[in-house]
Amino acid sequence: MLHFKDDKSKRSSGRKTRRAKLFSIILRRLLEHLLQKVEADGPPNMNPLWMNLRDSELARLNVKNMGYDIARALGTSRMSPAPAEPTADLLGWRASTQRDIESAWCAYWCGQLGIRPIYHRKIWELCYILQSMHTCGVLQPGKQGLGFGCGREPIPSLLASRGVQVLATDLPPEHDGTMGWRSTSQHTTELETLWHAHLATREAFESQVRLQHVDMNNIPSTLTDFDFCWSTCALEHLGSIEKGLQFIENSLETLRPGGVSIHTTEFNISEADTIDNWPTVLFQRQHFERLAERLRRLNCLVEPISFETGDGVLDRFVDLPPYSGLPAGMSTIGDHPAHLKLSVDGFPATCFGMTILKR
């Protein structure tokens, strides 16, 4: 009797599975039909679903084109000239803004990096980190710096040119997390790929920079007594919001007393929902405020915090996909991207920088 009931349960379960698969196939075919641009014999598809979606791609491209045009126009008139010496601006914790890109401190570090200022959050990240290093007094010969998740960024080369000793790190090549970075040439397995010849001579680079493979979720206890450490938009890829916050705390263990920890990451401007437990997570104001309290309890000096996201026209522009592979005829608009704020899985996001002093 029990055996008979078990067979009946299995048959019922099998029927439900087949029905679910059949429903899935029918639904997929129906959606494919509804989203076709034309009917089988040629007339345009006039069903309501397609009529609501058909121009969405063109609308995104219109938005991008107009935003990038504004960036192109402002980029020729609003950028500060590069000063001869770095400024004394103390940046604190802050989000990237149009005003920052147009500032003298950003112009100086763009000049040192051999790039021109454009309204792009990645430019802001590099300049934020270097300006914070400068104001914290660690850009001096003999100082020792530790870079996390360096990929192929130019900061190690620039530091080497100033006599700073650098240990650059990235994920071990066999780590599952490297696949996406390798496909976009943002992961490094060899020291050579970190060398930027226009920033440092080979002799200076080879004498000052070393490479070690490190998992940011498991920092070796042997990495200690550095004057400073940094990461550039890496900690949001550690698997969860809490792992990213924990990494910042753990990074302090690599520093001598008085050392400085500098990081940039993704900032979800929205205070509603956010993304967690995913390959790219989005931090919110509440997470940074909670982190600041944790760090203060550890007797760290947390620089002033601002959550202002700017009031310029490009601060209110949220770039939309596609971010690459633009249609023929539009590829040149990428020369002046308006890419300070962008949509990350539907959330408005930008970069956020943090500077922490270990007392």
PDB file of N, CA and C in Angstrom, residues 274-343:
ATOM      1  N   THR A 274      18.711  47.620  -3.075  1.00  0.00           N
ATOM      2  CA  THR A 274      20.046  47.566  -3.655  1.00  0.00           C
ATOM      3  C   THR A 274      20.403  46.122  -3.960  1.00  0.00           C
ATOM      4  N   ILE A 275      21.574  45.906  -4.554  1.00  0.00           N
ATOM      5  CA  ILE A 275      22.018  44.568  -4.958  1.00  0.00           C
ATOM      6  C   ILE A 275      23.014  44.036  -3.935  1.00  0.00           C
ATOM      7  N   ASP A 276      22.788  42.820  -3.480  1.00  0.00           N
ATOM      8  CA  ASP A 276      23.678  42.170  -2.515  1.00  0.00           C
ATOM      9  C   ASP A 276      23.832  40.708  -2.917  1.00  0.00           C
ATOM     10  N   ASN A 277      24.874  40.054  -2.380  1.00  0.00           N
ATOM     11  CA  ASN A 277      25.113  38.633  -2.662  1.00  0.00           C
ATOM     12  C   ASN A 277      25.120  38.367  -4.166  1.00  0.00           C
ATOM     13  N   TRP A 278      25.970  39.102  -4.868  1.00  0.00           N
ATOM     14  CA  TRP A 278      26.031  39.061  -6.326  1.00  0.00           C
ATOM     15  C   TRP A 278      27.453  39.415  -6.751  1.00  0.00           C
ATOM     16  N   PRO A 279      27.859  39.066  -7.997  1.00  0.00           N
ATOM     17  CA  PRO A 279      29.234  39.383  -8.412  1.00  0.00           C
ATOM     18  C   PRO A 279      29.591  40.868  -8.311  1.00  0.00           C
ATOM     19  N   THR A 280      28.604  41.760  -8.506  1.00  0.00           N
ATOM     20  CA  THR A 280      28.809  43.186  -8.267  1.00  0.00           C
ATOM     21  C   THR A 280      27.710  43.666  -7.334  1.00  0.00           C
ATOM     22  N   VAL A 281      28.083  44.133  -6.146  1.00  0.00           N
ATOM     23  CA  VAL A 281      27.100  44.644  -5.194  1.00  0.00           C
ATOM     24  C   VAL A 281      27.158  46.164  -5.197  1.00  0.00           C
ATOM     25  N   LEU A 282      26.093  46.786  -4.699  1.00  0.00           N
ATOM     26  CA  LEU A 282      26.004  48.243  -4.682  1.00  0.00           C
ATOM     27  C   LEU A 282      25.809  48.715  -3.244  1.00  0.00           C
ATOM     28  N   PHE A 283      26.760  49.510  -2.759  1.00  0.00           N
ATOM     29  CA  PHE A 283      26.677  50.053  -1.414  1.00  0.00           C
ATOM     30  C   PHE A 283      25.773  51.293  -1.404  1.00  0.00           C
ATOM     31  N   GLN A 284      25.158  51.536  -0.255  1.00  0.00           N
ATOM     32  CA  GLN A 284      24.310  52.702  -0.064  1.00  0.00           C
ATOM     33  C   GLN A 284      24.824  53.536   1.101  1.00  0.00           C
ATOM     34  N   ARG A 285      24.211  54.687   1.258  1.00  0.00           N
ATOM     35  CA  ARG A 285      24.595  55.591   2.343  1.00  0.00           C
ATOM     36  C   ARG A 285      24.600  54.867   3.686  1.00  0.00           C
ATOM     37  N   GLN A 286      23.563  54.064   3.957  1.00  0.00           N
ATOM     38  CA  GLN A 286      23.471  53.367   5.236  1.00  0.00           C
ATOM     39  C   GLN A 286      24.678  52.472   5.491  1.00  0.00           C
ATOM     40  N   HIS A 287      25.227  51.860   4.445  1.00  0.00           N
ATOM     41  CA  HIS A 287      26.378  50.965   4.622  1.00  0.00           C
ATOM     42  C   HIS A 287      27.634  51.754   4.947  1.00  0.00           C
ATOM     43  N   PHE A 288      27.817  52.899   4.289  1.00  0.00           N
ATOM     44  CA  PHE A 288      28.999  53.710   4.575  1.00  0.00           C
ATOM     45  C   PHE A 288      28.914  54.329   5.970  1.00  0.00           C
ATOM     46  N   GLU A 289      27.717  54.736   6.377  1.00  0.00           N
ATOM     47  CA  GLU A 289      27.567  55.291   7.725  1.00  0.00           C
ATOM     48  C   GLU A 289      27.841  54.218   8.778  1.00  0.00           C
ATOM     49  N   ARG A 290      27.362  53.006   8.530  1.00  0.00           N
ATOM     50  CA  ARG A 290      27.622  51.908   9.461  1.00  0.00           C
ATOM     51  C   ARG A 290      29.111  51.575   9.508  1.00  0.00           C
ATOM     52  N   LEU A 291      29.761  51.582   8.338  1.00  0.00           N
ATOM     53  CA  LEU A 291      31.199  51.318   8.287  1.00  0.00           C
ATOM     54  C   LEU A 291      31.972  52.374   9.061  1.00  0.00           C
ATOM     55  N   ALA A 292      31.598  53.636   8.912  1.00  0.00           N
ATOM     56  CA  ALA A 292      32.299  54.710   9.619  1.00  0.00           C
ATOM     57  C   ALA A 292      32.233  54.505  11.123  1.00  0.00           C
ATOM     58  N   GLU A 293      31.071  54.084  11.626  1.00  0.00           N
ATOM     59  CA  GLU A 293      30.941  53.822  13.066  1.00  0.00           C
ATOM     60  C   GLU A 293      31.821  52.647  13.494  1.00  0.00           C
ATOM     61  N   ARG A 294      31.876  51.608  12.685  1.00  0.00           N
ATOM     62  CA  ARG A 294      32.732  50.459  12.997  1.00  0.00           C
ATOM     63  C   ARG A 294      34.192  50.890  13.067  1.00  0.00           C
ATOM     64  N   LEU A 295      34.600  51.730  12.141  1.00  0.00           N
ATOM     65  CA  LEU A 295      35.999  52.163  12.092  1.00  0.00           C
ATOM     66  C   LEU A 295      36.345  53.081  13.264  1.00  0.00           C
ATOM     67  N   ARG A 296      35.401  53.934  13.637  1.00  0.00           N
ATOM     68  CA  ARG A 296      35.656  54.809  14.791  1.00  0.00           C
ATOM     69  C   ARG A 296      35.820  53.991  16.069  1.00  0.00           C
ATOM     70  N   ARG A 297      35.046  52.910  16.174  1.00  0.00           N
ATOM     71  CA  ARG A 297      35.188  52.049  17.353  1.00  0.00           C
ATOM     72  C   ARG A 297      36.551  51.359  17.381  1.00  0.00           C
ATOM     73  N   LEU A 298      37.180  51.237  16.203  1.00  0.00           N
ATOM     74  CA  LEU A 298      38.523  50.669  16.130  1.00  0.00           C
ATOM     75  C   LEU A 298      39.598  51.742  16.318  1.00  0.00           C
ATOM     76  N   ASN A 299      39.151  52.955  16.726  1.00  0.00           N
ATOM     77  CA  ASN A 299      40.056  54.080  16.971  1.00  0.00           C
ATOM     78  C   ASN A 299      40.705  54.595  15.692  1.00  0.00           C
ATOM     79  N   CYS A 300      40.014  54.444  14.564  1.00  0.00           N
ATOM     80  CA  CYS A 300      40.504  54.984  13.294  1.00  0.00           C
ATOM     81  C   CYS A 300      39.973  56.398  13.102  1.00  0.00           C
ATOM     82  N   LEU A 301      40.739  57.207  12.389  1.00  0.00           N
ATOM     83  CA  LEU A 301      40.293  58.551  12.028  1.00  0.00           C
ATOM     84  C   LEU A 301      39.574  58.464  10.684  1.00  0.00           C
ATOM     85  N   VAL A 302      38.289  58.759  10.704  1.00  0.00           N
ATOM     86  CA  VAL A 302      37.476  58.747   9.486  1.00  0.00           C
ATOM     87  C   VAL A 302      37.351  60.179   8.988  1.00  0.00           C
ATOM     88  N   GLU A 303      37.803  60.442   7.777  1.00  0.00           N
ATOM     89  CA  GLU A 303      37.734  61.791   7.245  1.00  0.00           C
ATOM     90  C   GLU A 303      36.278  62.213   7.066  1.00  0.00           C
ATOM     91  N   PRO A 304      36.001  63.527   7.000  1.00  0.00           N
ATOM     92  CA  PRO A 304      34.616  64.011   6.875  1.00  0.00           C
ATOM     93  C   PRO A 304      33.869  63.320   5.730  1.00  0.00           C
ATOM     94  N   ILE A 305      32.583  63.020   5.970  1.00  0.00           N
ATOM     95  CA  ILE A 305      31.770  62.269   5.008  1.00  0.00           C
ATOM     96  C   ILE A 305      30.747  63.186   4.357  1.00  0.00           C
ATOM     97  N   SER A 306      30.696  63.144   3.034  1.00  0.00           N
ATOM     98  CA  SER A 306      29.672  63.867   2.281  1.00  0.00           C
ATOM     99  C   SER A 306      28.988  62.898   1.322  1.00  0.00           C
ATOM    100  N   PHE A 307      27.666  62.992   1.279  1.00  0.00           N
ATOM    101  CA  PHE A 307      26.915  62.169   0.340  1.00  0.00           C
ATOM    102  C   PHE A 307      26.312  63.014  -0.780  1.00  0.00           C
ATOM    103  N   GLU A 308      26.839  64.224  -0.956  1.00  0.00           N
ATOM    104  CA  GLU A 308      26.393  65.076  -2.049  1.00  0.00           C
ATOM    105  C   GLU A 308      26.788  64.433  -3.378  1.00  0.00           C
ATOM    106  N   THR A 309      25.862  64.427  -4.315  1.00  0.00           N
ATOM    107  CA  THR A 309      26.149  63.830  -5.630  1.00  0.00           C
ATOM    108  C   THR A 309      26.241  64.872  -6.734  1.00  0.00           C
ATOM    109  N   GLY A 310      26.297  66.155  -6.348  1.00  0.00           N
ATOM    110  CA  GLY A 310      26.511  67.214  -7.314  1.00  0.00           C
ATOM    111  C   GLY A 310      25.225  67.812  -7.846  1.00  0.00           C
ATOM    112  N   ASP A 311      25.344  69.046  -8.359  1.00  0.00           N
ATOM    113  CA  ASP A 311      24.181  69.734  -8.910  1.00  0.00           C
ATOM    114  C   ASP A 311      24.401  70.181 -10.348  1.00  0.00           C
ATOM    115  N   GLY A 312      25.470  69.686 -10.988  1.00  0.00           N
ATOM    116  CA  GLY A 312      25.718  70.020 -12.384  1.00  0.00           C
ATOM    117  C   GLY A 312      24.818  69.222 -13.315  1.00  0.00           C
ATOM    118  N   VAL A 313      24.758  69.655 -14.558  1.00  0.00           N
ATOM    119  CA  VAL A 313      23.897  68.970 -15.525  1.00  0.00           C
ATOM    120  C   VAL A 313      24.322  67.518 -15.712  1.00  0.00           C
ATOM    121  N   LEU A 314      25.623  67.236 -15.646  1.00  0.00           N
ATOM    122  CA  LEU A 314      26.102  65.862 -15.826  1.00  0.00           C
ATOM    123  C   LEU A 314      25.988  65.045 -14.543  1.00  0.00           C
ATOM    124  N   ASP A 315      25.762  65.717 -13.404  1.00  0.00           N
ATOM    125  CA  ASP A 315      25.457  64.985 -12.179  1.00  0.00           C
ATOM    126  C   ASP A 315      24.039  64.427 -12.229  1.00  0.00           C
ATOM    127  N   ARG A 316      23.185  65.057 -13.034  1.00  0.00           N
ATOM    128  CA  ARG A 316      21.791  64.617 -13.144  1.00  0.00           C
ATOM    129  C   ARG A 316      21.586  63.687 -14.340  1.00  0.00           C
ATOM    130  N   PHE A 317      22.644  63.457 -15.106  1.00  0.00           N
ATOM    131  CA  PHE A 317      22.566  62.579 -16.270  1.00  0.00           C
ATOM    132  C   PHE A 317      23.016  61.176 -15.859  1.00  0.00           C
ATOM    133  N   VAL A 318      22.148  60.193 -16.037  1.00  0.00           N
ATOM    134  CA  VAL A 318      22.478  58.795 -15.727  1.00  0.00           C
ATOM    135  C   VAL A 318      22.684  58.058 -17.043  1.00  0.00           C
ATOM    136  N   ASP A 319      23.922  57.671 -17.321  1.00  0.00           N
ATOM    137  CA  ASP A 319      24.234  56.988 -18.575  1.00  0.00           C
ATOM    138  C   ASP A 319      23.550  55.620 -18.607  1.00  0.00           C
ATOM    139  N   LEU A 320      23.147  55.215 -19.804  1.00  0.00           N
ATOM    140  CA  LEU A 320      22.429  53.958 -19.993  1.00  0.00           C
ATOM    141  C   LEU A 320      23.208  53.030 -20.908  1.00  0.00           C
ATOM    142  N   PRO A 321      22.984  51.722 -20.801  1.00  0.00           N
ATOM    143  CA  PRO A 321      23.597  50.805 -21.744  1.00  0.00           C
ATOM    144  C   PRO A 321      23.046  51.077 -23.147  1.00  0.00           C
ATOM    145  N   PRO A 322      23.810  50.733 -24.204  1.00  0.00           N
ATOM    146  CA  PRO A 322      25.079  49.984 -24.178  1.00  0.00           C
ATOM    147  C   PRO A 322      26.263  50.883 -23.848  1.00  0.00           C
ATOM    148  N   TYR A 323      27.229  50.339 -23.090  1.00  0.00           N
ATOM    149  CA  TYR A 323      28.428  51.081 -22.738  1.00  0.00           C
ATOM    150  C   TYR A 323      29.573  50.792 -23.708  1.00  0.00           C
ATOM    151  N   SER A 324      29.406  49.807 -24.564  1.00  0.00           N
ATOM    152  CA  SER A 324      30.379  49.505 -25.622  1.00  0.00           C
ATOM    153  C   SER A 324      29.601  48.914 -26.784  1.00  0.00           C
ATOM    154  N   GLY A 325      30.261  48.760 -27.908  1.00  0.00           N
ATOM    155  CA  GLY A 325      29.591  48.200 -29.065  1.00  0.00           C
ATOM    156  C   GLY A 325      28.476  49.084 -29.582  1.00  0.00           C
ATOM    157  N   LEU A 326      28.715  50.416 -29.589  1.00  0.00           N
ATOM    158  CA  LEU A 326      27.707  51.336 -30.095  1.00  0.00           C
ATOM    159  C   LEU A 326      27.491  51.127 -31.594  1.00  0.00           C
ATOM    160  N   PRO A 327      26.299  51.459 -32.086  1.00  0.00           N
ATOM    161  CA  PRO A 327      26.025  51.269 -33.515  1.00  0.00           C
ATOM    162  C   PRO A 327      26.988  52.046 -34.397  1.00  0.00           C
ATOM    163  N   ALA A 328      27.180  51.553 -35.624  1.00  0.00           N
ATOM    164  CA  ALA A 328      28.042  52.245 -36.586  1.00  0.00           C
ATOM    165  C   ALA A 328      27.582  53.690 -36.740  1.00  0.00           C
ATOM    166  N   GLY A 329      28.555  54.605 -36.766  1.00  0.00           N
ATOM    167  CA  GLY A 329      28.224  56.020 -36.885  1.00  0.00           C
ATOM    168  C   GLY A 329      28.140  56.719 -35.550  1.00  0.00           C
ATOM    169  N   MET A 330      28.070  55.958 -34.452  1.00  0.00           N
ATOM    170  CA  MET A 330      27.988  56.567 -33.124  1.00  0.00           C
ATOM    171  C   MET A 330      29.221  56.284 -32.283  1.00  0.00           C
ATOM    172  N   SER A 331      30.185  55.565 -32.829  1.00  0.00           N
ATOM    173  CA  SER A 331      31.339  55.143 -32.033  1.00  0.00           C
ATOM    174  C   SER A 331      32.149  56.328 -31.521  1.00  0.00           C
ATOM    175  N   THR A 332      32.163  57.437 -32.265  1.00  0.00           N
ATOM    176  CA  THR A 332      32.996  58.573 -31.856  1.00  0.00           C
ATOM    177  C   THR A 332      32.421  59.323 -30.671  1.00  0.00           C
ATOM    178  N   ILE A 333      31.147  59.118 -30.330  1.00  0.00           N
ATOM    179  CA  ILE A 333      30.621  59.857 -29.183  1.00  0.00           C
ATOM    180  C   ILE A 333      31.302  59.407 -27.898  1.00  0.00           C
ATOM    181  N   GLY A 334      31.874  58.207 -27.910  1.00  0.00           N
ATOM    182  CA  GLY A 334      32.580  57.718 -26.738  1.00  0.00           C
ATOM    183  C   GLY A 334      33.850  58.479 -26.424  1.00  0.00           C
ATOM    184  N   ASP A 335      34.276  59.379 -27.324  1.00  0.00           N
ATOM    185  CA  ASP A 335      35.466  60.183 -27.051  1.00  0.00           C
ATOM    186  C   ASP A 335      35.227  61.158 -25.900  1.00  0.00           C
ATOM    187  N   HIS A 336      33.972  61.507 -25.650  1.00  0.00           N
ATOM    188  CA  HIS A 336      33.631  62.425 -24.560  1.00  0.00           C
ATOM    189  C   HIS A 336      32.456  61.858 -23.774  1.00  0.00           C
ATOM    190  N   PRO A 337      32.626  60.728 -23.103  1.00  0.00           N
ATOM    191  CA  PRO A 337      31.479  60.124 -22.412  1.00  0.00           C
ATOM    192  C   PRO A 337      31.034  60.931 -21.203  1.00  0.00           C
ATOM    193  N   ALA A 338      29.730  60.987 -21.001  1.00  0.00           N
ATOM    194  CA  ALA A 338      29.169  61.563 -19.778  1.00  0.00           C
ATOM    195  C   ALA A 338      28.862  60.399 -18.867  1.00  0.00           C
ATOM    196  N   HIS A 339      29.845  59.958 -18.127  1.00  0.00           N
ATOM    197  CA  HIS A 339      29.766  58.657 -17.461  1.00  0.00           C
ATOM    198  C   HIS A 339      30.087  58.789 -15.979  1.00  0.00           C
ATOM    199  N   LEU A 340      29.549  59.850 -15.347  1.00  0.00           N
ATOM    200  CA  LEU A 340      29.736  60.015 -13.909  1.00  0.00           C
ATOM    201  C   LEU A 340      28.719  59.193 -13.132  1.00  0.00           C
ATOM    202  N   LYS A 341      27.479  59.212 -13.590  1.00  0.00           N
ATOM    203  CA  LYS A 341      26.424  58.375 -13.032  1.00  0.00           C
ATOM    204  C   LYS A 341      25.980  57.408 -14.124  1.00  0.00           C
ATOM    205  N   LEU A 342      25.667  56.181 -13.773  1.00  0.00           N
ATOM    206  CA  LEU A 342      25.236  55.218 -14.770  1.00  0.00           C
ATOM    207  C   LEU A 342      24.283  54.221 -14.152  1.00  0.00           C
ATOM    208  N   SER A 343      23.557  53.535 -15.004  1.00  0.00           N
ATOM    209  CA  SER A 343      22.622  52.508 -14.562  1.00  0.00           C
ATOM    210  C   SER A 343      23.372  51.188 -14.389  1.00  0.00           C
TER     211      SER A 343
END
